[in-house]
């Protein structure tokens, strides 16, 4: 049995159903991320595990124990919030020690445990400082140390990086990941940032409108999305419009799938060839003309108007090569295995034909 299990979790707020029967299992030491757009129910699920908001129905089990019957402060769960929730009038040390107050830990042990927690988040040197003068990143480390100092059975983090600027967000997410692996606490992390989820997680649970779309490793979620929602939400996607151009492309690749309602391909799985270039075994050639060209340094996005619709081709490492000119004739090369088909309900279909 998994370490933490939520089974058939339902949460209703009067007439609105925020969670429609979700089930997850998290293993010991696992970094598990709830990812989804605003309002999909991530925070509601996290708060139900923390005990701030009980479920309407369903079960939550931690290490074999029924959590729903235990009040929040007795669950031994550490929580880190989006706003740092540090006390401005308390030193860094006292902010972290605050978590131990209700637990009646002897003074000597408070000292060692706070020192350990501060060292884990690289704040030992600032223990006596007041947090007011500290950066957002440092304040969030205080939040993390305070959550960890109680030696929680589970660590919950609700968008802890969303108030930080982009560069710091990347730095701190690496650090959170390192610390989590070192202290080996099962962690549930909430974010709406797909790149952050890919970078930090052992497994990701993609949610939409109160239900789970897919649970898997970052590679499975990005590389093998099981629904159109997941494919669109994590990474970018070209959707090929229905029509003669798409049909010609599919028949060229030996694909015939009447049940497929959506055909898609990721921009980085397309390649740009010269005008008149032919395809090959398992590769179709789509003639087209360059539209917009966007240079982004480490990559470039090239829009191409083809018979099978407007597609974006992502070019890795464009270097200093000159921008492609609008109107230039080119060929888009489409590998059969790069195509992803979904049925009318958005469920992924295996390629057939
Ligand atoms: P965000 O990223 O914006 O926090 P989220 O995925 O965490 O989004 P939740 O906060 O879990 O979403 O909210 C899920 C849905 O439940 C939302 O539509 C929200 O409006 C609704 N909701 C949350 N709390 C309450 C409440 N106390 N009363 C009524 N509706 C609520």
XYZ file of C-alpha atoms and ligand atoms in Angstrom:
384
model
C 0.000 0.000 0.000
C 1.191 3.502 -0.844
C 2.369 5.868 1.902
C -0.346 8.477 1.286
C -3.596 7.579 -0.433
C -6.573 9.689 -1.336
C -9.429 7.538 -2.627
C -12.513 8.917 -4.389
C -12.059 12.352 -2.848
C -15.131 14.523 -3.389
C -15.404 18.130 -2.221
C -18.562 20.163 -2.601
C -18.953 23.837 -1.750
C -22.769 24.221 -1.520
C -23.799 23.412 -5.101
C -20.318 23.551 -6.649
C -18.239 20.400 -6.917
C -14.553 21.343 -6.626
C -13.305 17.725 -6.551
C -15.239 15.079 -8.429
C -13.836 11.858 -6.980
C -10.053 12.040 -7.231
C -7.667 9.256 -6.253
C -3.909 9.564 -5.814
C -1.200 7.527 -4.103
C 2.143 8.948 -3.083
C 5.128 6.813 -2.113
C 7.611 7.417 0.707
C 10.171 10.043 -0.276
C 8.316 10.891 -3.458
C 8.044 14.407 -4.898
C 4.488 14.469 -6.213
C 3.105 17.532 -7.990
C -0.481 18.623 -8.565
C -0.460 20.597 -11.811
C -3.374 22.342 -13.471
C -4.932 25.664 -14.394
C -6.439 28.020 -11.855
C -9.597 26.644 -10.295
C -8.971 22.968 -11.134
C -9.009 21.933 -7.468
C -5.294 21.579 -6.612
C -5.451 23.742 -3.508
C -8.711 22.131 -2.415
C -7.067 18.702 -2.552
C -3.971 19.929 -0.709
C -6.061 21.583 2.001
C -8.081 18.418 2.466
C -4.849 16.488 3.083
C -3.645 19.200 5.503
C -7.021 19.100 7.236
C -8.000 22.755 6.730
C -11.012 21.730 4.659
C -12.457 18.297 5.097
C -13.619 16.289 2.082
C -17.333 15.811 1.493
C -16.640 12.122 0.935
C -13.732 9.802 0.235
C -10.792 8.610 2.291
C -7.313 9.927 3.081
C -4.779 7.516 4.545
C -1.249 8.338 5.688
C 1.006 5.452 6.615
C -2.028 3.262 7.215
C -3.790 5.826 9.401
C -7.153 7.407 8.550
C -6.282 11.121 8.378
C -9.820 12.437 8.186
C -10.417 11.548 11.806
C -7.340 13.484 13.005
C -7.433 17.278 13.579
C -5.015 19.279 11.389
C -2.513 20.147 14.143
C -2.129 16.473 15.055
C -1.455 15.242 11.524
C 2.298 15.968 11.607
C 2.183 17.647 8.241
C 4.460 20.560 7.298
C 3.008 23.222 5.042
C 4.621 25.949 2.928
C 2.405 28.691 1.503
C 2.604 31.071 -1.418
C 2.840 34.157 0.807
C 5.746 33.435 3.072
C 3.762 33.783 6.311
C 6.831 34.803 8.301
C 6.437 36.913 11.445
C 8.234 40.219 10.835
C 8.903 40.902 14.535
C 10.583 37.523 15.167
C 14.146 36.638 14.226
C 14.750 33.982 11.609
C 15.599 31.541 14.418
C 12.382 32.296 16.330
C 10.307 32.089 13.166
C 11.548 28.559 12.610
C 11.323 27.627 16.313
C 7.701 28.783 16.259
C 6.640 25.508 14.668
C 7.938 23.605 17.697
C 6.120 25.694 20.327
C 2.927 23.671 20.572
C 4.959 20.476 20.684
C 6.635 21.181 24.016
C 10.113 20.362 22.759
C 12.878 20.973 25.385
C 14.904 24.172 24.800
C 18.155 22.347 24.021
C 16.494 20.240 21.388
C 14.780 23.309 19.877
C 18.242 24.789 19.365
C 19.632 21.757 17.576
C 16.570 21.178 15.457
C 16.263 24.817 14.348
C 19.987 24.881 13.592
C 19.609 21.769 11.443
C 16.607 23.159 9.585
C 18.369 26.483 8.958
C 21.447 24.721 7.722
C 19.332 22.631 5.320
C 17.986 25.804 3.710
C 21.355 27.622 3.849
C 20.238 30.288 6.307
C 22.485 29.475 9.301
C 24.401 32.728 8.967
C 21.211 34.802 9.164
C 19.618 33.151 12.214
C 19.519 36.322 14.295
C 18.283 38.641 11.550
C 14.717 39.953 11.234
C 13.014 38.719 8.102
C 11.751 42.148 7.042
C 15.086 42.998 5.487
C 15.313 39.709 3.634
C 14.524 38.881 0.020
C 11.468 36.903 -1.023
C 13.661 33.877 -1.704
C 15.158 34.028 1.777
C 11.736 34.473 3.364
C 10.489 31.419 1.538
C 13.467 29.441 2.864
C 12.346 30.431 6.370
C 8.917 29.062 5.497
C 10.503 25.833 4.308
C 12.690 25.495 7.420
C 9.662 26.100 9.646
C 7.720 23.374 7.873
C 10.624 20.919 8.112
C 11.653 21.549 11.698
C 8.710 19.555 13.037
C 10.043 16.475 11.201
C 6.744 16.158 9.374
C 5.450 12.917 7.972
C 4.454 14.808 4.846
C 5.399 18.157 3.332
C 2.765 20.158 1.457
C 3.706 23.157 -0.674
C 1.146 25.461 -2.272
C 2.691 27.488 -5.117
C 5.679 28.415 -2.923
C 7.567 30.121 -5.744
C 4.857 32.123 -7.455
C 5.718 35.413 -5.752
C 9.361 35.270 -6.819
C 10.917 36.586 -10.008
C 11.718 34.151 -12.796
C 15.432 33.706 -12.104
C 14.997 33.162 -8.371
C 12.133 30.787 -9.036
C 14.438 28.533 -11.026
C 17.203 28.729 -8.419
C 14.921 27.979 -5.507
C 13.101 25.147 -7.243
C 16.428 23.370 -7.748
C 17.164 23.897 -4.083
C 13.760 22.655 -2.937
C 14.263 19.548 -5.024
C 17.746 18.934 -3.529
C 16.570 19.502 0.041
C 13.547 17.268 -0.438
C 15.723 14.441 -1.739
C 18.220 14.887 1.097
C 15.663 14.868 3.912
C 13.588 12.278 2.050
C 10.123 13.527 3.050
C 7.166 12.636 0.835
C 6.110 15.966 -0.659
C 3.004 17.181 -2.451
C 3.625 20.342 -4.407
C 1.001 22.519 -6.093
C 1.774 24.601 -9.149
C 0.161 25.850 -12.348
C 3.590 26.217 -13.972
C 4.214 23.266 -16.253
C 7.945 23.825 -16.587
C 8.329 23.985 -12.817
C 6.377 20.738 -12.504
C 8.571 18.995 -15.082
C 11.754 20.231 -13.416
C 10.958 19.363 -9.831
C 8.747 16.261 -9.706
C 9.148 12.531 -9.467
C 5.568 12.276 -10.673
C 3.013 14.800 -11.841
C -0.755 14.627 -11.470
C -2.415 16.828 -14.091
C -5.826 18.084 -12.978
C -8.625 19.853 -14.793
C -12.031 20.939 -13.504
C -11.952 18.828 -10.340
C -10.747 15.605 -11.907
C -7.466 13.917 -12.756
C -6.383 13.839 -16.385
C -3.173 11.829 -16.008
C -0.580 10.805 -13.421
C 2.949 9.991 -14.536
C 6.634 10.860 -14.560
C 7.561 14.153 -16.242
C 8.698 12.131 -19.267
C 5.384 10.265 -19.475
C 3.326 13.440 -19.066
C 5.227 15.435 -21.652
C 6.219 12.678 -24.037
C 3.158 10.484 -23.886
C 0.133 12.584 -22.925
C -3.006 10.499 -22.616
C -5.478 13.337 -23.193
C -5.666 16.384 -25.426
C -5.901 18.534 -22.288
C -2.565 17.238 -20.990
C -0.909 17.576 -24.399
C -2.064 21.189 -24.616
C -1.384 22.167 -21.026
C 2.108 20.703 -20.794
C 4.216 21.938 -23.679
C 2.955 23.409 -26.922
C 1.032 21.742 -29.670
C 0.163 22.145 -33.335
C -3.384 21.036 -34.051
C -3.878 20.116 -37.683
C -7.248 21.223 -39.056
C -9.458 18.665 -40.758
C -9.402 18.762 -44.525
C -7.875 17.431 -47.708
C -4.354 18.467 -46.651
C -4.530 16.490 -43.415
C -6.032 13.490 -45.214
C -3.220 13.504 -47.759
C -0.646 13.702 -44.964
C -2.222 10.795 -43.099
C -2.553 8.580 -46.149
C 1.055 9.382 -47.073
C 2.038 7.981 -43.684
C -0.286 4.983 -43.999
C -2.587 6.161 -41.226
C -6.329 5.689 -41.456
C -8.217 6.290 -38.250
C -11.846 7.243 -38.552
C -12.201 7.530 -34.761
C -9.514 10.221 -34.505
C -11.053 13.668 -34.106
C -7.883 15.647 -33.349
C -4.453 15.280 -34.940
C -1.594 17.083 -33.261
C 2.193 17.316 -33.319
C 4.660 19.132 -31.090
C 6.653 21.958 -32.778
C 9.993 20.432 -31.820
C 9.075 17.160 -33.527
C 8.796 18.904 -36.916
C 11.773 19.678 -39.126
C 12.275 22.286 -41.816
C 13.593 21.126 -45.181
C 14.299 22.899 -48.459
C 11.583 23.451 -51.067
C 10.850 20.323 -53.060
C 12.388 17.989 -50.470
C 10.867 14.507 -50.434
C 9.850 12.520 -47.384
C 10.997 8.962 -46.748
C 10.008 5.841 -44.874
C 7.700 7.034 -42.081
C 8.336 10.691 -42.914
C 5.893 12.871 -44.848
C 6.864 16.056 -46.664
C 4.475 19.010 -46.484
C 5.209 21.840 -48.887
C 4.650 25.273 -47.410
C 5.684 28.887 -47.125
C 7.304 30.662 -44.224
C 5.084 33.009 -42.232
C 6.328 34.601 -39.039
C 9.836 33.846 -37.798
C 10.536 34.362 -34.096
C 14.139 34.161 -32.938
C 14.523 33.349 -29.236
C 18.262 32.757 -28.959
C 18.410 29.120 -27.948
C 15.542 28.290 -30.306
C 13.480 29.783 -33.105
C 9.796 29.365 -33.887
C 8.949 29.315 -37.564
C 5.347 29.512 -38.710
C 4.745 27.672 -41.950
C 1.543 27.809 -43.991
C 1.114 24.291 -45.379
C -1.643 22.354 -47.164
C -2.409 20.786 -43.793
C -2.795 24.148 -42.055
C -0.567 26.608 -40.251
C 2.093 24.875 -38.165
C 4.892 26.092 -35.946
C 8.253 24.393 -36.377
C 10.652 24.785 -33.475
C 14.296 24.917 -34.442
C 16.820 24.151 -31.733
C 19.970 26.199 -31.576
C 19.396 28.521 -34.565
C 22.724 30.167 -33.813
C 23.463 33.248 -35.868
C 21.862 32.028 -39.058
C 19.778 34.812 -40.595
C 16.020 35.003 -40.065
C 13.924 33.067 -42.582
C 12.018 35.403 -44.831
C 8.209 35.409 -45.030
C 6.988 33.827 -48.246
C 10.053 31.598 -48.687
C 9.101 28.140 -50.002
C 10.095 25.295 -47.668
C 9.123 21.747 -46.751
C 7.940 20.660 -43.327
C 9.004 17.113 -42.523
C 6.588 15.180 -40.346
C 7.643 11.933 -38.747
C 4.829 9.414 -38.383
C 5.706 8.642 -34.761
C 5.495 12.339 -33.872
C 1.777 12.535 -34.642
C -0.625 12.254 -31.717
C -4.267 11.353 -32.332
C -7.157 11.961 -29.928
C -10.805 10.951 -30.117
C -13.738 13.367 -29.892
C -13.607 13.204 -26.071
C -9.925 14.110 -26.096
C -8.647 10.595 -25.265
C -5.370 9.589 -26.864
C -5.560 6.913 -29.546
C -2.724 4.621 -30.561
C -1.622 5.105 -34.179
C -3.129 2.545 -36.498
C -3.373 1.818 -40.162
P -5.644 28.301 -7.961
O -4.400 27.963 -8.704
O -6.352 29.487 -8.527
O -5.505 28.321 -6.486
P -6.795 25.685 -7.686
O -6.642 24.668 -8.723
O -5.957 25.562 -6.480
O -6.667 27.107 -8.321
P -8.971 25.587 -5.869
O -8.523 26.730 -5.040
O -8.793 24.227 -5.344
O -8.337 25.675 -7.293
O -10.498 25.820 -6.223
C -11.250 24.900 -6.992
C -12.628 25.468 -7.229
O -13.352 25.496 -6.014
C -12.611 26.885 -7.747
O -13.594 26.994 -8.753
C -12.961 27.709 -6.546
O -13.647 28.879 -6.920
C -13.850 26.788 -5.747
N -13.736 27.047 -4.301
C -12.627 26.962 -3.546
N -12.866 27.250 -2.258
C -14.189 27.555 -2.189
C -15.080 27.949 -1.122
N -14.640 28.084 0.126
N -16.366 28.170 -1.444
C -16.810 28.021 -2.714
N -16.048 27.663 -3.753
C -14.754 27.434 -3.503
